[in-house]
Tab-separated table of N, CA and C in Angstrom:
chain	number	residue	atom	x	y	z
A	1	MET	N	0.646	-1.381	-0.246
A	1	MET	CA	-0.032	-0.015	0.018
A	1	MET	C	0.947	1.297	-0.057
A	2	PRO	N	0.338	2.199	-0.923
A	2	PRO	CA	1.462	3.272	-1.233
A	2	PRO	C	1.396	4.452	0.397
A	3	HIS	N	2.165	4.950	0.758
A	3	HIS	CA	2.505	5.971	1.952
A	3	HIS	C	1.435	7.125	1.697
A	4	VAL	N	0.660	7.291	2.910
A	4	VAL	CA	-0.173	8.092	2.826
A	4	VAL	C	0.017	9.448	2.149
A	5	ALA	N	1.227	9.528	2.739
A	5	ALA	CA	1.760	11.309	2.139
A	5	ALA	C	1.912	11.434	0.258
A	6	CYS	N	2.046	10.397	0.204
A	6	CYS	CA	2.533	10.368	-1.444
A	6	CYS	C	1.912	9.898	-2.389
A	7	LEU	N	0.076	9.771	-2.330
A	7	LEU	CA	-0.360	9.416	-3.025
A	7	LEU	C	-0.759	10.134	-4.225
A	8	ASP	N	-0.087	11.494	-4.321
A	8	ASP	CA	-0.072	12.215	-5.723
A	8	ASP	C	1.388	12.165	-6.537
A	9	LEU	N	2.332	11.347	-5.860
A	9	LEU	CA	3.607	11.059	-6.510
A	9	LEU	C	3.860	9.917	-6.555
A	10	GLU	N	4.748	9.197	-7.187
A	10	GLU	CA	5.249	7.787	-7.211
A	10	GLU	C	4.418	6.869	-6.089
A	11	PRO	N	3.853	5.784	-6.692
A	11	PRO	CA	3.028	5.135	-5.591
A	11	PRO	C	3.864	4.519	-4.568
A	12	TRP	N	4.813	4.622	-4.860
A	12	TRP	CA	5.840	3.615	-3.242
A	12	TRP	C	6.605	4.472	-2.627
A	13	PHE	N	6.938	5.713	-3.012
A	13	PHE	CA	7.758	6.548	-2.304
A	13	PHE	C	7.493	7.907	-2.479
A	14	CYS	N	7.683	8.774	-1.432
A	14	CYS	CA	7.369	10.181	-1.731
A	14	CYS	C	9.114	10.873	-0.865
A	15	CYS	N	8.475	12.412	-0.857
A	15	CYS	CA	9.803	13.267	-0.512
A	15	CYS	C	9.948	13.109	1.278
A	16	THR	N	9.324	12.417	1.840
A	16	THR	CA	10.077	12.043	3.367
A	16	THR	C	10.323	10.724	3.176
A	17	ASP	N	10.900	9.963	2.012
A	17	ASP	CA	11.371	8.646	2.354
A	17	ASP	C	12.933	9.041	1.445
A	18	CYS	N	13.685	8.627	2.402
A	18	CYS	CA	15.083	8.160	1.874
A	18	CYS	C	15.737	7.054	1.215
A	19	LEU	N	16.196	7.268	-0.005
A	19	LEU	CA	16.235	5.557	-0.865
A	19	LEU	C	17.609	5.664	-0.918
A	20	PHE	N	17.660	4.219	-0.839
A	20	PHE	CA	18.924	3.553	-0.862
A	20	PHE	C	19.348	3.191	-2.222
A	21	GLY	N	20.398	3.227	-2.632
A	21	GLY	CA	20.986	2.295	-4.023
A	21	GLY	C	21.944	3.455	-4.493
A	22	ARG	N	22.436	3.110	-5.638
A	22	ARG	CA	23.355	3.581	-6.601
A	22	ARG	C	22.685	4.518	-7.554
A	23	GLY	N	23.800	5.578	-8.073
A	23	GLY	CA	23.148	6.188	-8.762
A	23	GLY	C	21.928	7.524	-8.814
A	24	GLY	N	22.178	8.179	-10.062
A	24	GLY	CA	21.371	9.509	-9.919
A	24	GLY	C	20.235	9.658	-9.189
A	25	PHE	N	19.229	8.842	-9.700
A	25	PHE	CA	18.104	8.783	-8.988
A	25	PHE	C	17.586	8.663	-7.852
A	26	SER	N	18.742	8.003	-6.885
A	26	SER	CA	18.548	8.195	-5.625
A	26	SER	C	19.395	9.346	-5.104
A	27	THR	N	20.201	10.119	-5.436
A	27	THR	CA	21.167	11.207	-5.288
A	27	THR	C	20.258	12.449	-5.438
A	28	CYS	N	19.356	12.424	-6.461
A	28	CYS	CA	18.647	13.503	-6.655
A	28	CYS	C	17.114	13.621	-6.120
A	29	HIS	N	16.719	12.366	-5.687
A	29	HIS	CA	15.181	12.727	-4.929
A	29	HIS	C	15.210	13.017	-3.687
A	30	CYS	N	14.066	13.969	-3.840
A	30	CYS	CA	13.678	14.930	-3.074
A	30	CYS	C	13.921	14.499	-1.836
A	31	GLY	N	13.394	13.239	-1.433
A	31	GLY	CA	13.682	13.149	-0.022
A	31	GLY	C	15.280	12.732	0.783
A	32	ASN	N	16.151	12.124	-0.421
A	32	ASN	CA	17.423	12.536	-0.154
A	32	ASN	C	18.211	13.723	0.216
A	33	VAL	N	17.790	14.558	-0.950
A	33	VAL	CA	17.884	16.086	-0.537
A	33	VAL	C	17.756	16.777	1.078
A	34	ALA	N	16.645	16.568	1.082
A	34	ALA	CA	15.773	16.874	2.553
A	34	ALA	C	17.025	15.737	3.493
A	35	PHE	N	17.014	14.530	3.566
A	35	PHE	CA	17.836	13.992	4.204
A	35	PHE	C	19.169	14.303	4.523
A	36	ARG	N	19.915	14.953	3.434
A	36	ARG	CA	21.425	15.519	3.092
A	36	ARG	C	21.600	16.731	4.242
A	37	THR	N	20.080	17.575	4.296
A	37	THR	CA	20.485	18.740	4.866
A	37	THR	C	20.210	18.225	6.350
A	38	LEU	N	19.202	17.520	6.737
A	38	LEU	CA	19.148	17.079	8.234
A	38	LEU	C	20.841	16.689	8.517
A	39	THR	N	21.120	15.791	8.167
A	39	THR	CA	22.494	15.197	8.466
A	39	THR	C	23.511	15.972	8.411
A	40	ALA	N	23.694	17.098	7.844
A	40	ALA	CA	24.549	18.266	7.655
A	40	ALA	C	24.945	19.061	8.745
A	41	ASP	N	23.819	19.114	9.446
A	41	ASP	CA	23.630	19.461	10.919
A	41	ASP	C	24.581	19.059	11.855
A	42	TYR	N	25.044	17.844	11.697
A	42	TYR	CA	25.078	16.828	12.711
A	42	TYR	C	26.936	16.509	12.197
A	43	LYS	N	27.009	16.905	10.867
A	43	LYS	CA	28.595	16.209	10.719
A	43	LYS	C	29.334	16.703	11.525
A	44	GLY	N	29.647	17.517	11.939
A	44	GLY	CA	30.664	18.287	12.554
A	44	GLY	C	30.953	17.722	13.981
A	45	LYS	N	29.602	17.684	14.661
A	45	LYS	CA	29.874	16.917	16.007
A	45	LYS	C	29.871	15.076	15.659
A	46	PHE	N	29.672	14.815	14.587
A	46	PHE	CA	30.165	13.427	14.208
A	46	PHE	C	31.568	13.005	13.964
A	47	HIS	N	31.749	13.859	13.677
A	47	HIS	CA	33.558	13.603	13.046
A	47	HIS	C	34.276	13.827	14.207
A	48	GLY	N	33.771	14.862	15.502
A	48	GLY	CA	34.556	15.153	16.503
A	48	GLY	C	34.097	14.091	17.586
A	49	SER	N	33.364	12.810	17.309
A	49	SER	CA	33.112	12.133	18.400
A	49	SER	C	33.543	10.528	18.420
A	50	ASN	N	33.722	10.239	19.244
A	50	ASN	CA	34.047	8.376	19.269
A	50	ASN	C	32.977	7.758	18.829
A	51	LYS	N	33.467	6.077	18.664
A	51	LYS	CA	32.650	5.394	18.032
A	51	LYS	C	31.370	5.447	18.761
A	52	ALA	N	31.016	5.427	20.247
A	52	ALA	CA	29.875	5.487	20.823
A	52	ALA	C	29.009	6.598	20.419
A	53	GLY	N	29.480	7.785	20.753
A	53	GLY	CA	29.075	9.276	20.279
A	53	GLY	C	28.573	9.194	19.074
A	54	LYS	N	29.318	8.631	17.742
A	54	LYS	CA	28.525	8.177	16.375
A	54	LYS	C	27.527	7.753	16.079
A	55	LEU	N	27.771	6.589	17.182
A	55	LEU	CA	26.087	5.998	17.300
A	55	LEU	C	25.198	6.314	17.603
A	56	GLN	N	25.541	6.993	18.838
A	56	GLN	CA	24.325	7.858	19.260
A	56	GLN	C	23.705	9.144	18.449
A	57	ILE	N	24.490	9.570	17.886
A	57	ILE	CA	24.187	10.659	16.744
A	57	ILE	C	23.599	9.998	15.375
A	58	ALA	N	23.618	8.997	14.920
A	58	ALA	CA	23.144	8.015	13.761
A	58	ALA	C	21.600	8.109	14.580
A	59	GLN	N	21.619	7.337	15.304
A	59	GLN	CA	19.882	6.964	16.338
A	59	GLN	C	19.170	7.943	16.134
A	60	VAL	N	19.872	9.310	16.600
A	60	VAL	CA	19.232	10.363	16.694
A	60	VAL	C	18.598	10.926	15.544
A	61	ILE	N	19.399	10.871	14.601
A	61	ILE	CA	18.970	11.172	13.039
A	61	ILE	C	18.311	10.367	12.591
A	62	VAL	N	18.127	8.988	12.629
A	62	VAL	CA	17.157	8.154	12.288
A	62	VAL	C	15.710	8.397	13.024
A	63	ALA	N	15.838	8.605	14.529
A	63	ALA	CA	14.508	9.033	15.030
A	63	ALA	C	13.897	10.041	14.563
A	64	GLN	N	14.884	11.038	14.430
A	64	GLN	CA	14.442	12.366	14.075
A	64	GLN	C	13.493	11.986	12.592
A	65	TRP	N	14.350	11.473	11.613
A	65	TRP	CA	13.647	11.223	10.278
A	65	TRP	C	12.366	10.485	10.287
A	66	ARG	N	12.562	9.459	11.211
A	66	ARG	CA	11.206	8.657	11.439
A	66	ARG	C	9.904	9.560	11.760
A	67	ASN	N	10.192	10.471	13.142
A	67	ASN	CA	9.506	11.406	13.682
A	67	ASN	C	8.701	12.336	12.478
A	68	GLN	N	9.449	12.331	11.296
A	68	GLN	CA	8.482	13.175	10.653
A	68	GLN	C	8.239	12.292	9.766
A	69	ASN	N	7.580	10.949	9.805
A	69	ASN	CA	7.086	10.253	8.908
A	69	ASN	C	7.926	9.590	7.598
A	70	GLY	N	9.289	10.041	7.874
A	70	GLY	CA	10.507	9.379	7.068
A	70	GLY	C	10.582	7.990	7.085
A	71	ARG	N	10.855	7.491	5.903
A	71	ARG	CA	11.193	6.006	5.804
A	71	ARG	C	12.224	5.659	5.399
A	72	PHE	N	13.142	4.578	5.257
A	72	PHE	CA	14.650	4.375	4.528
A	72	PHE	C	14.267	3.112	3.780
A	73	LEU	N	14.188	3.213	2.703
A	73	LEU	CA	13.828	2.427	1.484
A	73	LEU	C	15.130	1.778	0.485
A	74	ILE	N	14.788	0.800	0.397
A	74	ILE	CA	15.443	-0.094	-0.685
A	74	ILE	C	15.023	-0.463	-1.644
A	75	GLN	N	14.983	-0.609	-2.987
A	75	GLN	CA	14.830	-1.392	-4.000
A	75	GLN	C	14.750	-3.051	-3.528
A	76	SER	N	13.364	-3.548	-3.725
A	76	SER	CA	13.020	-5.152	-3.425
A	76	SER	C	13.725	-5.992	-4.099
A	77	ASP	N	14.095	-7.020	-3.724
A	77	ASP	CA	14.407	-7.988	-4.715
A	77	ASP	C	13.362	-8.905	-5.386
A	78	PRO	N	12.930	-8.725	-6.848
A	78	PRO	CA	11.627	-9.112	-7.731
A	78	PRO	C	11.825	-10.714	-7.583
A	79	SER	N	12.704	-11.346	-7.067
A	79	SER	CA	12.342	-12.663	-7.278
A	79	SER	C	11.790	-13.248	-5.682
A	80	GLN	N	11.868	-12.286	-4.560
A	80	GLN	CA	11.279	-12.462	-3.378
A	80	GLN	C	10.000	-12.547	-3.476
A	81	GLY	N	9.285	-11.896	-4.371
A	81	GLY	CA	7.923	-11.479	-4.444
A	81	GLY	C	7.015	-10.378	-3.797
A	82	LYS	N	7.870	-9.781	-3.258
A	82	LYS	CA	7.185	-8.506	-2.430
A	82	LYS	C	6.221	-7.751	-3.271
A	83	GLU	N	5.364	-7.411	-2.491
A	83	GLU	CA	4.151	-6.351	-2.948
A	83	GLU	C	4.782	-5.553	-3.709
A	84	SER	N	5.521	-4.409	-2.897
A	84	SER	CA	6.057	-3.258	-3.363
A	84	SER	C	7.471	-3.537	-4.211
A	85	PRO	N	7.899	-2.700	-4.819
A	85	PRO	CA	9.130	-2.735	-5.746
A	85	PRO	C	10.089	-2.065	-4.543
A	86	TRP	N	9.463	-1.363	-3.775
A	86	TRP	CA	10.479	-1.151	-2.477
A	86	TRP	C	10.179	-1.497	-1.113
A	87	HIS	N	11.127	-1.908	-0.442
A	87	HIS	CA	10.445	-1.480	1.315
A	87	HIS	C	11.523	-1.028	1.991
A	88	ASP	N	11.027	-0.687	3.379
A	88	ASP	CA	11.742	0.011	4.243
A	88	ASP	C	12.896	-1.086	5.009
A	89	ILE	N	14.221	-0.933	5.076
A	89	ILE	CA	15.400	-1.548	5.747
A	89	ILE	C	15.190	-1.422	7.162
A	90	GLY	N	14.451	-0.767	7.943
A	90	GLY	CA	14.154	-1.045	9.586
A	90	GLY	C	15.529	-0.026	10.149
A	91	ASP	N	15.324	-0.119	11.297
A	91	ASP	CA	16.388	1.094	12.200
A	91	ASP	C	17.721	0.746	11.954
A	92	GLN	N	18.137	-0.668	12.528
A	92	GLN	CA	19.311	-1.000	12.690
A	92	GLN	C	20.284	-0.845	11.583
A	93	GLU	N	19.630	-1.375	10.323
A	93	GLU	CA	19.961	-1.046	9.355
A	93	GLU	C	20.348	0.185	8.568
A	94	ALA	N	19.048	0.936	8.846
A	94	ALA	CA	19.120	2.566	8.655
A	94	ALA	C	20.194	3.208	9.358
A	95	ILE	N	20.755	2.961	10.376
A	95	ILE	CA	21.613	3.504	11.324
A	95	ILE	C	23.017	3.006	10.823
A	96	LYS	N	22.913	1.901	10.256
A	96	LYS	CA	24.408	1.426	9.813
A	96	LYS	C	25.103	2.171	8.699
A	97	LYS	N	23.396	2.636	7.637
A	97	LYS	CA	23.661	3.319	6.408
A	97	LYS	C	24.047	4.877	6.893
A	98	VAL	N	23.349	5.310	7.786
A	98	VAL	CA	23.626	6.680	8.281
A	98	VAL	C	25.153	7.073	8.653
A	99	MET	N	25.638	6.155	9.767
A	99	MET	CA	26.939	6.160	9.907
A	99	MET	C	28.003	6.187	8.740
A	100	ALA	N	27.727	4.989	8.067
A	100	ALA	CA	28.667	5.069	6.768
A	100	ALA	C	28.416	6.307	5.702
A	101	SER	N	27.483	6.824	5.477
A	101	SER	CA	27.141	7.874	5.115
A	101	SER	C	27.643	9.535	5.374
A	102	MET	N	27.742	9.081	6.896
A	102	MET	CA	28.528	10.336	7.744
A	102	MET	C	29.833	10.286	7.380
A	103	ARG	N	30.496	9.098	7.794
A	103	ARG	CA	32.133	9.312	7.538
A	103	ARG	C	32.452	9.457	6.316
A	104	ILE	N	31.911	9.605	5.205
A	104	ILE	CA	32.195	10.268	3.957
A	104	ILE	C	32.573	11.895	3.973
A	105	ARG	N	33.634	12.365	4.214
A	105	ARG	CA	33.863	13.514	4.180
A	105	ARG	C	33.808	14.598	3.140
A	106	LYS	N	32.985	15.549	3.077
A	106	LYS	CA	32.618	16.301	1.485
A	106	LYS	C	32.385	17.670	2.146
A	107	PRO	N	33.318	18.842	1.033
A	107	PRO	CA	33.531	20.242	1.749
A	107	PRO	C	32.056	20.751	1.767
């Protein structure tokens, strides 16, 4: 079933969703742009933290995104017979991906 806030957009995701995957599609997606804006506020603190602090920051980012009805989506494997071509990766996997993306230092 489509996300409630997305009925006028792509039926499986919208601008409150962060899409994981390679390529320009996910990079340019409005939800990913909003998510990068959110994470930019934490980058300095993240890079100055120890491992436990970095984990805590990633957890805060995921919780903040979820509180805005945000989801973390990845394309489903068609061979698994999922109803949607996209599925939520869950908080633990989202935290891992947030930590990986925060490690990338960009000016």
